[in-house]
Coordinates of C-alpha atoms in Angstrom, one line a residue:
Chain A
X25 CA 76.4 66.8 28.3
X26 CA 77.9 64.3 26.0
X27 CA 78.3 64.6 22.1
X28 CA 75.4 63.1 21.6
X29 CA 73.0 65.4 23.3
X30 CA 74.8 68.6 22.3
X31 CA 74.5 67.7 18.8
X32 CA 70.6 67.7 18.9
X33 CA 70.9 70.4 21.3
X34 CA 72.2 72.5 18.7
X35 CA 70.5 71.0 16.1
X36 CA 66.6 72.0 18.7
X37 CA 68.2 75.4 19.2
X38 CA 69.2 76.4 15.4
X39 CA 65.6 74.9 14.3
X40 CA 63.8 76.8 17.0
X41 CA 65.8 80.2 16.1
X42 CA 64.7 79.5 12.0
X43 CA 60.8 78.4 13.3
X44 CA 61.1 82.2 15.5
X45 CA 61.8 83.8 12.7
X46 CA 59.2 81.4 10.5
X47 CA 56.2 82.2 12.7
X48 CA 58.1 85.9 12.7
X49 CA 57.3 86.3 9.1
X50 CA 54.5 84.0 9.0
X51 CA 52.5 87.0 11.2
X52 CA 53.4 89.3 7.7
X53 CA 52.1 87.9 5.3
X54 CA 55.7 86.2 4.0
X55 CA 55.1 82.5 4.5
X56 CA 58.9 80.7 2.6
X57 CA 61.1 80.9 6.2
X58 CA 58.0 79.0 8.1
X59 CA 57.7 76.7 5.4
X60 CA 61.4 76.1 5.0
X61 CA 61.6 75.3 8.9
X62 CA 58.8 73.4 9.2
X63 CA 60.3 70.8 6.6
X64 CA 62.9 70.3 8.4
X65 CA 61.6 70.4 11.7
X66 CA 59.0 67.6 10.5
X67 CA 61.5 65.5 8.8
X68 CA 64.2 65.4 11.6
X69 CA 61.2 65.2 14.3
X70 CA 60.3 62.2 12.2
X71 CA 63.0 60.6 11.1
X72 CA 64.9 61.2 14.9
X73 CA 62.7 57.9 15.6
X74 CA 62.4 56.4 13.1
X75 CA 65.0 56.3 10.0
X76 CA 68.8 56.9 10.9
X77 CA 69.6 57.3 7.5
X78 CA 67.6 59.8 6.8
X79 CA 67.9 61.6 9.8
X80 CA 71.3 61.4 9.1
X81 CA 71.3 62.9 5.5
X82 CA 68.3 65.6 6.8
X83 CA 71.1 66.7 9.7
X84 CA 73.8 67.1 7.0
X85 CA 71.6 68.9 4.7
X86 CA 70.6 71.5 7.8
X87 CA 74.3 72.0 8.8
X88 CA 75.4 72.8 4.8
X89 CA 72.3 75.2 4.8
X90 CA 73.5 76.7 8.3
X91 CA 76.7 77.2 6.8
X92 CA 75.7 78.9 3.4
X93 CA 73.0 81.2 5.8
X94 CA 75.8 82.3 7.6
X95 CA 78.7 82.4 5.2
X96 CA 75.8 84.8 3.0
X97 CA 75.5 86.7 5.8
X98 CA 79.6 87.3 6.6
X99 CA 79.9 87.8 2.8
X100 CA 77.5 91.2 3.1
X101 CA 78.7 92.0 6.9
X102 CA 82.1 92.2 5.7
X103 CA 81.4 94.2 2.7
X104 CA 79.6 96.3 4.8
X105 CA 82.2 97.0 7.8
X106 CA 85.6 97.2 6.1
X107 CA 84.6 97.5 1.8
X108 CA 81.8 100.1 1.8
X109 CA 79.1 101.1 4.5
X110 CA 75.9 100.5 3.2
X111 CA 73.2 103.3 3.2
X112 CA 70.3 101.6 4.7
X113 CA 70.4 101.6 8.2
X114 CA 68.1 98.2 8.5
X115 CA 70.5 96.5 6.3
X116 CA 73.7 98.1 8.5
X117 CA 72.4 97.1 11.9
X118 CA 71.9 93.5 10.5
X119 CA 74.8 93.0 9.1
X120 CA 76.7 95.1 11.5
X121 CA 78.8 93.3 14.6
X122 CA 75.9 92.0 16.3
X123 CA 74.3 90.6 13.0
X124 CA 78.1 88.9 12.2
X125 CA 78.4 87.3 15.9
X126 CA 75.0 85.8 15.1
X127 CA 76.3 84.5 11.9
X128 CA 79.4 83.4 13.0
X129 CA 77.2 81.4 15.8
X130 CA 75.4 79.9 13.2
X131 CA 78.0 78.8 11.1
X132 CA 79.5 76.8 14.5
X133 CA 76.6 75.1 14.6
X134 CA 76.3 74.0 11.3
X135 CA 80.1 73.3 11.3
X136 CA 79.4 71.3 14.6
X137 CA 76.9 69.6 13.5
X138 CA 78.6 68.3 10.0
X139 CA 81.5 67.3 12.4
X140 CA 80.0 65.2 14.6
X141 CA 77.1 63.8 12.5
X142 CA 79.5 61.1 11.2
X143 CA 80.8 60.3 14.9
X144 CA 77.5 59.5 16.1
X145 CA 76.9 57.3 13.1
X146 CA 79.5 55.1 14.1
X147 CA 78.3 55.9 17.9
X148 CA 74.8 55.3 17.5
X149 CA 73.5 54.7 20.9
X150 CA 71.3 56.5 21.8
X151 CA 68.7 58.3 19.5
X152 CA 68.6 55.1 16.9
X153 CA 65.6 52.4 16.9
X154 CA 67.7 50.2 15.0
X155 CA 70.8 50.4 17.1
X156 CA 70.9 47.0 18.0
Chain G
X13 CA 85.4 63.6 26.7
X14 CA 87.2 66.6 25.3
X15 CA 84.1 67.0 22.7
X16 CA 81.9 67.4 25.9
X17 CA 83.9 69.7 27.9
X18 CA 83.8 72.2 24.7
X19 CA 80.4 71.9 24.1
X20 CA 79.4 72.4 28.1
X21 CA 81.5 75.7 27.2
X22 CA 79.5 76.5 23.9
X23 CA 76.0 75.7 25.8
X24 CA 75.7 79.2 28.0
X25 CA 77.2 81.1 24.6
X26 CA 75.0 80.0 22.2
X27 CA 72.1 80.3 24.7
X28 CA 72.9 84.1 25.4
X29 CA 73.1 84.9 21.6
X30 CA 69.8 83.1 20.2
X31 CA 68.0 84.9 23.4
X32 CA 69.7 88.0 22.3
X33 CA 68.8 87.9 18.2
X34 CA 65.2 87.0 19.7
X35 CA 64.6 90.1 21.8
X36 CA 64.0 93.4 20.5
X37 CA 63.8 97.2 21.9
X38 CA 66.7 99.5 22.4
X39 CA 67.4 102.3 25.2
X40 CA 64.5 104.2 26.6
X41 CA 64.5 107.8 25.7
X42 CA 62.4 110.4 28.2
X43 CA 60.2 112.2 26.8
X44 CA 60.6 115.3 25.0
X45 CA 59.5 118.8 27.4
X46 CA 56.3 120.6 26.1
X47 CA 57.3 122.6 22.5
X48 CA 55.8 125.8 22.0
X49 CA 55.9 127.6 18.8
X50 CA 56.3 131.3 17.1
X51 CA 52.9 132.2 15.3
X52 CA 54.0 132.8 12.0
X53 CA 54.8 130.2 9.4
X54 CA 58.1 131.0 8.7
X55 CA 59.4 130.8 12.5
X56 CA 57.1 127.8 12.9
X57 CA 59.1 126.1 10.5
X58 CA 62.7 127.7 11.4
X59 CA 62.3 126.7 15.1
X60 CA 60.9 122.9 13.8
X61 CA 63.8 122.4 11.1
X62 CA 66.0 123.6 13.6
X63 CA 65.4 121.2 16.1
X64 CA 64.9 118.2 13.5
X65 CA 68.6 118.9 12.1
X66 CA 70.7 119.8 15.1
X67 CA 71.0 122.9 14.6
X68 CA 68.6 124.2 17.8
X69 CA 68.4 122.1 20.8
X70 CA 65.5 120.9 22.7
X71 CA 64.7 120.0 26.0
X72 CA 63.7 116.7 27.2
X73 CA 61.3 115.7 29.9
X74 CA 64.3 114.8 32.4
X75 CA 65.8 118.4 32.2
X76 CA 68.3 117.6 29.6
X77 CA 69.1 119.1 26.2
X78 CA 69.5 117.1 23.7
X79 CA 69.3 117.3 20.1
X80 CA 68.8 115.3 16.9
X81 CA 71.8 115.5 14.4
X82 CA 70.1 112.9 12.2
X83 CA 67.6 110.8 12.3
X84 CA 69.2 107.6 10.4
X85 CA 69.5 105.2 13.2
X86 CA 66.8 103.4 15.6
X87 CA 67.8 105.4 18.4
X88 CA 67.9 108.8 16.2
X89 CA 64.6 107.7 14.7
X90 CA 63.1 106.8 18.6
X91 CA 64.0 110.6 20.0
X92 CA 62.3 112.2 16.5
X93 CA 59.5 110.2 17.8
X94 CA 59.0 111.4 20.8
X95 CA 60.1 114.8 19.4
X96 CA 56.9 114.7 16.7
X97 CA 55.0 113.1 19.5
X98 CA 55.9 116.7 21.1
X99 CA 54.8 118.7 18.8
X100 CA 51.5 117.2 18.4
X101 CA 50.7 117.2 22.0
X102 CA 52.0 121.4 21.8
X103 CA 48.7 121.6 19.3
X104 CA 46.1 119.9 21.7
X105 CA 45.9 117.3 19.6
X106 CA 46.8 113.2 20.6
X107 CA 49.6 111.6 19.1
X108 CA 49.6 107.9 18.1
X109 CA 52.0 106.1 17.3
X110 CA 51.9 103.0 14.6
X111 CA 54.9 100.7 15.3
X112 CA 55.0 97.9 12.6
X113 CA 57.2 95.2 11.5
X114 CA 57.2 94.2 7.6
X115 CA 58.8 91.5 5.5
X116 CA 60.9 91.8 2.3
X117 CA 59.6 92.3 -1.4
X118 CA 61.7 88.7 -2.1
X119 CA 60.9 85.7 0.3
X120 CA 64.3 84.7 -0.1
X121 CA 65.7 88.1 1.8
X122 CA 63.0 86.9 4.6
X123 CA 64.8 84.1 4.8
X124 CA 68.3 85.9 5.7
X125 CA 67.3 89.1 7.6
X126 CA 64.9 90.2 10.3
X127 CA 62.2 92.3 9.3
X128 CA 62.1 96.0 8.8
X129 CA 60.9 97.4 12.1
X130 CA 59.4 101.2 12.1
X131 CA 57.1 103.3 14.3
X132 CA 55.0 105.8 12.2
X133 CA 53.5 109.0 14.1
X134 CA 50.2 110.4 13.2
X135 CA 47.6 112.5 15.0
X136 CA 43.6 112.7 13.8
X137 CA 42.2 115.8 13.6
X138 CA 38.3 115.6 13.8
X139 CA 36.0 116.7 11.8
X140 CA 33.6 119.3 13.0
X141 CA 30.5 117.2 11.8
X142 CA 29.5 113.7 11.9
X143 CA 31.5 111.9 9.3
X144 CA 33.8 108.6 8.5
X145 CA 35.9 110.2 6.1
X146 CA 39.4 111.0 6.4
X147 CA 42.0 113.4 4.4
X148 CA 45.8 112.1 5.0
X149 CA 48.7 114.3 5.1
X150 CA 52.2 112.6 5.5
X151 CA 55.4 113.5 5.1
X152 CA 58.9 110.9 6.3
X153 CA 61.2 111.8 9.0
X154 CA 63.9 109.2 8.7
X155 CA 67.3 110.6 7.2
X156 CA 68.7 108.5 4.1
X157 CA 72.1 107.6 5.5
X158 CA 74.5 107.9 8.4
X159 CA 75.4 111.5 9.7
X160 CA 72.4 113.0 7.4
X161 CA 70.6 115.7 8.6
X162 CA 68.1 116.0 6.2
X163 CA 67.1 119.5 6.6
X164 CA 65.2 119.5 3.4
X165 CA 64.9 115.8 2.6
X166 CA 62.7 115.4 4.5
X167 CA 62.4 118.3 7.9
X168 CA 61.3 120.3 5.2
X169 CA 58.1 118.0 4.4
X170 CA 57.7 117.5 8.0
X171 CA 57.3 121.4 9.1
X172 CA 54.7 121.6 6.3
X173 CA 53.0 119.4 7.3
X174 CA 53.3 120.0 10.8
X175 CA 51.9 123.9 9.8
X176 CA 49.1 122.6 7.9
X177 CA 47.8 121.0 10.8
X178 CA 48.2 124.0 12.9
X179 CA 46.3 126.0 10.6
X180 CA 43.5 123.3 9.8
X181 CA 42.7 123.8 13.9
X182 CA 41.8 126.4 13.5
X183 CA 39.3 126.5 10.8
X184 CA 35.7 126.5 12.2
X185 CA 34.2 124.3 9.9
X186 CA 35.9 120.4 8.8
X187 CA 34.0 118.3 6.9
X188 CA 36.4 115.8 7.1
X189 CA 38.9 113.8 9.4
X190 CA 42.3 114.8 8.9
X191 CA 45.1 112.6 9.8
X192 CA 48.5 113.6 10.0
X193 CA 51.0 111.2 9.4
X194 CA 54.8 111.7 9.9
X195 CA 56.2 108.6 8.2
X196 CA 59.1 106.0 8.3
X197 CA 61.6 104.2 6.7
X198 CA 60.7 106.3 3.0
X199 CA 64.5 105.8 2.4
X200 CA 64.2 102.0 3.2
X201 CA 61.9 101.1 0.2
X202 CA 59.0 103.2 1.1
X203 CA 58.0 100.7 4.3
X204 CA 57.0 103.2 6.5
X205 CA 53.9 104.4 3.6
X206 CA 53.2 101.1 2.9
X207 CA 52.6 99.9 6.7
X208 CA 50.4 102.7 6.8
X209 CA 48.7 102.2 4.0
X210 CA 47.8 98.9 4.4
X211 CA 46.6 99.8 7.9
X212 CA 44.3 102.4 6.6
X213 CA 43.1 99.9 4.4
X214 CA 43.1 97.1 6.8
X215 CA 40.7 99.4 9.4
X216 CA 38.6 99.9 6.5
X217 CA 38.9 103.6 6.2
X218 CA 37.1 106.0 4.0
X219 CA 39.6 108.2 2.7
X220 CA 39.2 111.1 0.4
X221 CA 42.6 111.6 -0.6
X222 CA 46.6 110.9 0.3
X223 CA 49.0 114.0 0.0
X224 CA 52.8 113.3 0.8
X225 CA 55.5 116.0 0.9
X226 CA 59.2 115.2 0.4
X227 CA 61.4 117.5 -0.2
X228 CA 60.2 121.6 -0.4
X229 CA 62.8 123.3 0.8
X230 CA 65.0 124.3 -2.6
X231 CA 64.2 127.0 -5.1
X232 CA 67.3 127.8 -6.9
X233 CA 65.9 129.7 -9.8
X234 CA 63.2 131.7 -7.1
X235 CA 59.8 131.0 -9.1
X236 CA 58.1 128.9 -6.5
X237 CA 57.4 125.6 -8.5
X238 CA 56.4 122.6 -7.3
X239 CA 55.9 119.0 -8.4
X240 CA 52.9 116.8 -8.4
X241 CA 53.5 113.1 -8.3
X242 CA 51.2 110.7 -9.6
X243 CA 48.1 113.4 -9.2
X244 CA 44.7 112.1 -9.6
X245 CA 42.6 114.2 -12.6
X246 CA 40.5 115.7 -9.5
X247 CA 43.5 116.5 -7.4
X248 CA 45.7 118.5 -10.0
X249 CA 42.6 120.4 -10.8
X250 CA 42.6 120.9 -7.5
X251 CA 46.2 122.0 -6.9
X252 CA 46.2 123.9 -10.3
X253 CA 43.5 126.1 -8.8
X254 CA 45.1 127.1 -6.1
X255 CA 48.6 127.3 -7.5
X256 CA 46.9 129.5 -10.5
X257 CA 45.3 132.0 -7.3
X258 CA 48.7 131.9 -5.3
X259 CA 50.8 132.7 -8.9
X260 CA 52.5 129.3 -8.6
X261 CA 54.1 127.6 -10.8
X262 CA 53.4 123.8 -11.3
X263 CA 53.8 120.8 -13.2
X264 CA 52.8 117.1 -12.6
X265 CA 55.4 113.8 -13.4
X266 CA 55.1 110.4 -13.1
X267 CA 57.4 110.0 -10.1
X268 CA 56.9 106.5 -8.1
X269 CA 59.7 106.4 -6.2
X270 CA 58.3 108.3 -3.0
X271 CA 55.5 108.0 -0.2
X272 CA 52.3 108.8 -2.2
X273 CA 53.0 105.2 -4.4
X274 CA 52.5 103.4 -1.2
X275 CA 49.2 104.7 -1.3
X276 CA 48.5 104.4 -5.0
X277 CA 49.2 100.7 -4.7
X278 CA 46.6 100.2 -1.9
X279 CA 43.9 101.7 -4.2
X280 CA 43.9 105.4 -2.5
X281 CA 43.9 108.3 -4.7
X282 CA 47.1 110.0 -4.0
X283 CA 49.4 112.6 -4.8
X284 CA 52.9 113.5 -4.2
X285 CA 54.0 117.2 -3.6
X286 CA 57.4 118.1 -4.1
X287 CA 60.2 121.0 -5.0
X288 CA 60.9 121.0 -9.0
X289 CA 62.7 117.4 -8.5
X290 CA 62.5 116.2 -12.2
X291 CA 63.7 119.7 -13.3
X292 CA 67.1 119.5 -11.4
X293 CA 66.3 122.5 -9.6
X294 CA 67.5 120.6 -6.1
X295 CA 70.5 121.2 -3.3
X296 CA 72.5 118.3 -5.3
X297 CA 73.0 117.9 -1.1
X298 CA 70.7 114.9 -0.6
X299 CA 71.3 112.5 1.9
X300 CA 74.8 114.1 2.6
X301 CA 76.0 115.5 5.5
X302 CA 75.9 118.9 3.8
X303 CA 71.9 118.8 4.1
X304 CA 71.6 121.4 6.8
X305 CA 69.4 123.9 7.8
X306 CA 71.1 126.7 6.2
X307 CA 70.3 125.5 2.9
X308 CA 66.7 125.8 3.1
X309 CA 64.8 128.1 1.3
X310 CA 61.8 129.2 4.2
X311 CA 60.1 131.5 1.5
X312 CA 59.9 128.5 -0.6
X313 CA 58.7 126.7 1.7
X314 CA 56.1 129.1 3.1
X315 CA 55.0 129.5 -0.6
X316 CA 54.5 126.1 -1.1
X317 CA 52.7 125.3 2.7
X318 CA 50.3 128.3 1.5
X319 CA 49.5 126.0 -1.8
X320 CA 49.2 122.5 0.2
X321 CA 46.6 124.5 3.1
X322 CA 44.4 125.8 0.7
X323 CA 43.9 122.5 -1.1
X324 CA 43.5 120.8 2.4
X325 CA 41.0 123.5 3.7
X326 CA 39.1 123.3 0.4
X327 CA 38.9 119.6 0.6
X328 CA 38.0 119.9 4.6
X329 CA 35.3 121.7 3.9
X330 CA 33.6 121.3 1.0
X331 CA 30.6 118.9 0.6
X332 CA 32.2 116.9 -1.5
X333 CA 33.2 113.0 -0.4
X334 CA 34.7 109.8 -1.8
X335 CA 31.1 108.7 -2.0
X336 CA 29.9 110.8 -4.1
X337 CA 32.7 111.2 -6.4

C-alpha cells in the first residue's frame, strides 16, 4: 500500500469510527456527533472527485480535529491515571488505558494525515481530476 | 518506500483497535445458585446486605463462591445483576432485565465519550384483578466509587425494597401492578432512573406513583426519621398517615439530586424516601471504603421497610387509581 492509499485508508477508517459513533448517538436521541461526521464525510466524499483544494483544506481540517479529540482525551486520561482517579466509573473506564491507546491511535492518524496531506499535493496522481 | 513499509505495519494495528473500541460486552459471569431467605425482616435484610457488601458469600451456579466487595465496576455491576436476578427468581417471581445505553446532558461530551451503558433489574408483580396500572418501587445498586461497598448507600435501599416485595406476595388482594425496579448508574448522574423512566413512559404506562429509596440504613440519634423527597400533596398524606400509626418521625425536603427526580421529570408523581439526609444525621461514610455492613442500623431499617409496606399495601389495594385522581 503506497502513501497514497494509506492516507485515505486512514482518513475511511477515522470517518467510519466518528459515523459509528454518529449513528451510535443518533439511535439516543443526541444528534451533534452524526451531524459533525456527516459534514465531513460529504465534503471529503465530494470534494475526493472533484476539488483538490478543497479536499485538501477539508483533510487538514479533519486531522487538526483528530488531534484536539485526542489530545482532549489524553489531557483527562492522564489526569485521571497518575493526578487523581476520578469517581465515576464510566468516566474511568474511558479514559483509562484502553480509552488512552484509542486516543493515542487517533492522534497518529490525524498526525499522519497532516504529514502526508502536503506530500500528496505535490504527488497528486492518483485521486485528482485535474492532475494533468 | 519507507512511508509504505510503516504504514503496511500501522494497517493490522489500527484495524485491531477501531474493531476493538467498536465492540462491547465484558466476561460472562454464571449465574448466581438459587437464594433462599430467613423469614423475618431483619435476617432477610442481614443475609441480603451481607451478600451485597462482601461481607457473606454466595454461591454461583458453577459451584463457586464468590462475593461482591463492591459494585462500582461493569464487571461488579454484571455479578449484582445476576445476584438481584437471584433473588427475584427465590420469590417466584421473573426477573427482567433493562439494558440501556444513554447519551450525555451536553452534545459536546457525546462527541468525546461513548455512552453510558447500564442494565436495570426489575420484576412485575401482578395485580390480583384486571388492571393497567402499575406502582414502582426502586432503589440503585451501583456503588459511588472504587472499593465502595455501599452497605447503606445503597444495599440498604435495595433490601427494602427487596422485603417489600416479599411481603406484597403475599397479600391476597392487589389492585395494582407492582414493579420492582433495582436501578443503575444513580451515582453516574441518575442514568439508570432516567432510562427507566423514559421507558415507562415510552411503553405508555399507567403509573400510580414512583417511590425510590436511597440510603435507610443510619439512625444516629435512634428516633426512626425519615426523609421525603420531592413528595406529591397525596403521597406525604399518605406517608404521614402511616408514619403518624407506626410513631415515626418524618419530614419532607426538596431534595433533587436522587432517583425519584428521574421520574418527576418524566411527569410521574414521585417521591423519594430516605434516612434524615438534610438533617446530617448520616454515617459521614458515603461512598468510602468504610461503608460496610457493620454500620447499618437493621432496626432502622426494619422501622422504616414497616412505613414504605404499609403505604405500598394501602396504595395496592385501595380503589383508588391515576384515573380517578
Amino acid at each position: 500500500m503506497n502513501p497514497k492509499q494509506t492516507t485515505l485508508a486512514l482518513l475511511g477508517l477515522s470517518l467510519l469510527f466518528f459515523l459509528r459513533k454518529g449513528v451510535q448517538y443518533a439511535v439516543l436521541g443526541s444528534y451533534l456527533p452524526l451531524a459533525f461526521a456527516l459534514l465531513f464525510t460529504l465534503v471529503l466524499g465530494l470534494s475526493l472527485s472533484g476539488s483538490p483544494r478543497i479536499f485538501h483544506l477539508s483533510a487538514r481540517i479533519w486531522g487538526i480535529l483528530l488531534i484536539a479529540w485526542a489530545v482532549i482525551r489524553l489531557f483527562f486520561s492522564v489526569l485521571t491515571i497518575i493526578i487523581k482517579p476520578l469517581k465515576e466509573y464510566h468516566l474511568t473506564q474511558q479514559f483509562g488505558v484502553a480509552g488512552m491507546v484509542l486516543s493515542i491511535g487517533v492522534l497518529l492518524v490525524g498526525i499522519w494525515l497532516l504529514r502526508s496531506l502536503p506530500f500528496l499535493r505535490k504527488h497528486q496522481s492518483g485521486f485528482s481530476p485535474d492532475r494533468n | 518506500m519507507t512511508e509504505s513499509r510503516s504504514a503496511r505495519k500501522l494497517w493490522p494495528f489500527f484495524t485491531v483497535l477501531l474493531l476493538w473500541t467498536g465492540c462491547s460486552g465484558g466476561p460472562g459471569i454464571p449465574n448466581v445458585q438459587p437464594l433462599t431467605f430467613p423469614a423475618t425482616t431483619k435476617a432477610f435484610q442481614q443475609q441480603m446486605i451481607g451478600q451485597l457488601t462482601g461481607e457473606q458469600p454466595f454461591v454461583l451456579a458453577n459451584g463457586s463462591s464468590t462475593s461482591l466487595p463492591s459494585r462500582w465496576s461493569r464487571s461488579e455491576r454484571n455479578l449484582t445483576v445476576h445476584y438481584l436476578e437471584a433473588l427475584i427468581r427465590s420469590m417466584g417471581l421473573v426477573p427482567e432485565r433493562h439494558t440501556y445505553r444513554f447519551a450525555h446532558s451536553n452534545p459536546g461530551i457525546d462527541m468525546l465519550l461513548e455512552p453510558f451503558r447500564g442494565t436495570n433489574v426489575y420484576a412485575e408483580l401482578p395485580a390480583t384483578v384486571v388492571t393497567s396500572e402499575y406502582l414502582v418501587l426502586g432503589a440503585h445498586y451501583d456503588t459511588g466509587a472504587r472499593g465502595v461497598p455501599g452497605a447503606i448507600d445503597n444495599a440498604s435501599g435495595m433490601a427494602l425494597i427487596a422485603r417489600v416485595l416479599q411481603q406484597a406476595s403475599e397479600l391476597s388482594l392487589r389492585n395494582k401492578n407492582l414493579i420492582v425496579v433495582f436501578l443503575d448508574q444513580e451515582e453516574e448522574e441518575l442514568i439508570g432512573s432516567q432510562a427507566f423512566a423514559k421507558k415507562l413512559k415510552r411503553e405508555g404506562k399507567q403509573v400510580h406513583s414512583v417511590h425510590t429509596i436511597d440510603m435507610v440504613g443510619w439512625d444516629g440519634d435512634n428516633n426512626r426519621e425519615v426523609e421525603l423527597e420531592m413528595p406529591s400533596a397525596r403521597l406525604e398524606e399518605l406517608y404521614r398517615k402511616h408514619a403518624k400509626q407506626l410513631g415515626i418521625p418524618i419530614y419532607t425536603t426538596q431534595i433533587n439530586s436522587t432517583d425519584h427526580f428521574s421520574f418527576i421529570q418524566q411527569g410521574y408523581e414521585a417521591v423519594g424516601i430516605s434516612q434524615a439526609y438534610a438533617k446530617r444525621d448520616n454515617s459521614g461514610k458515603k461512598d468510602t471504603p468504610e461503608d460496610v455492613y457493620g454500620l447499618v442500623n437493621f432496626e432502622y431499617l426494619a422501622s422504616t421497610t414497616e412505613l414504605v409496606f404499609g403505604v405500598i399495601a394501602d396504595i395496592l389495594t385501595s380503589k383508588d387509581s391515576t384515573d380517578e385522581s
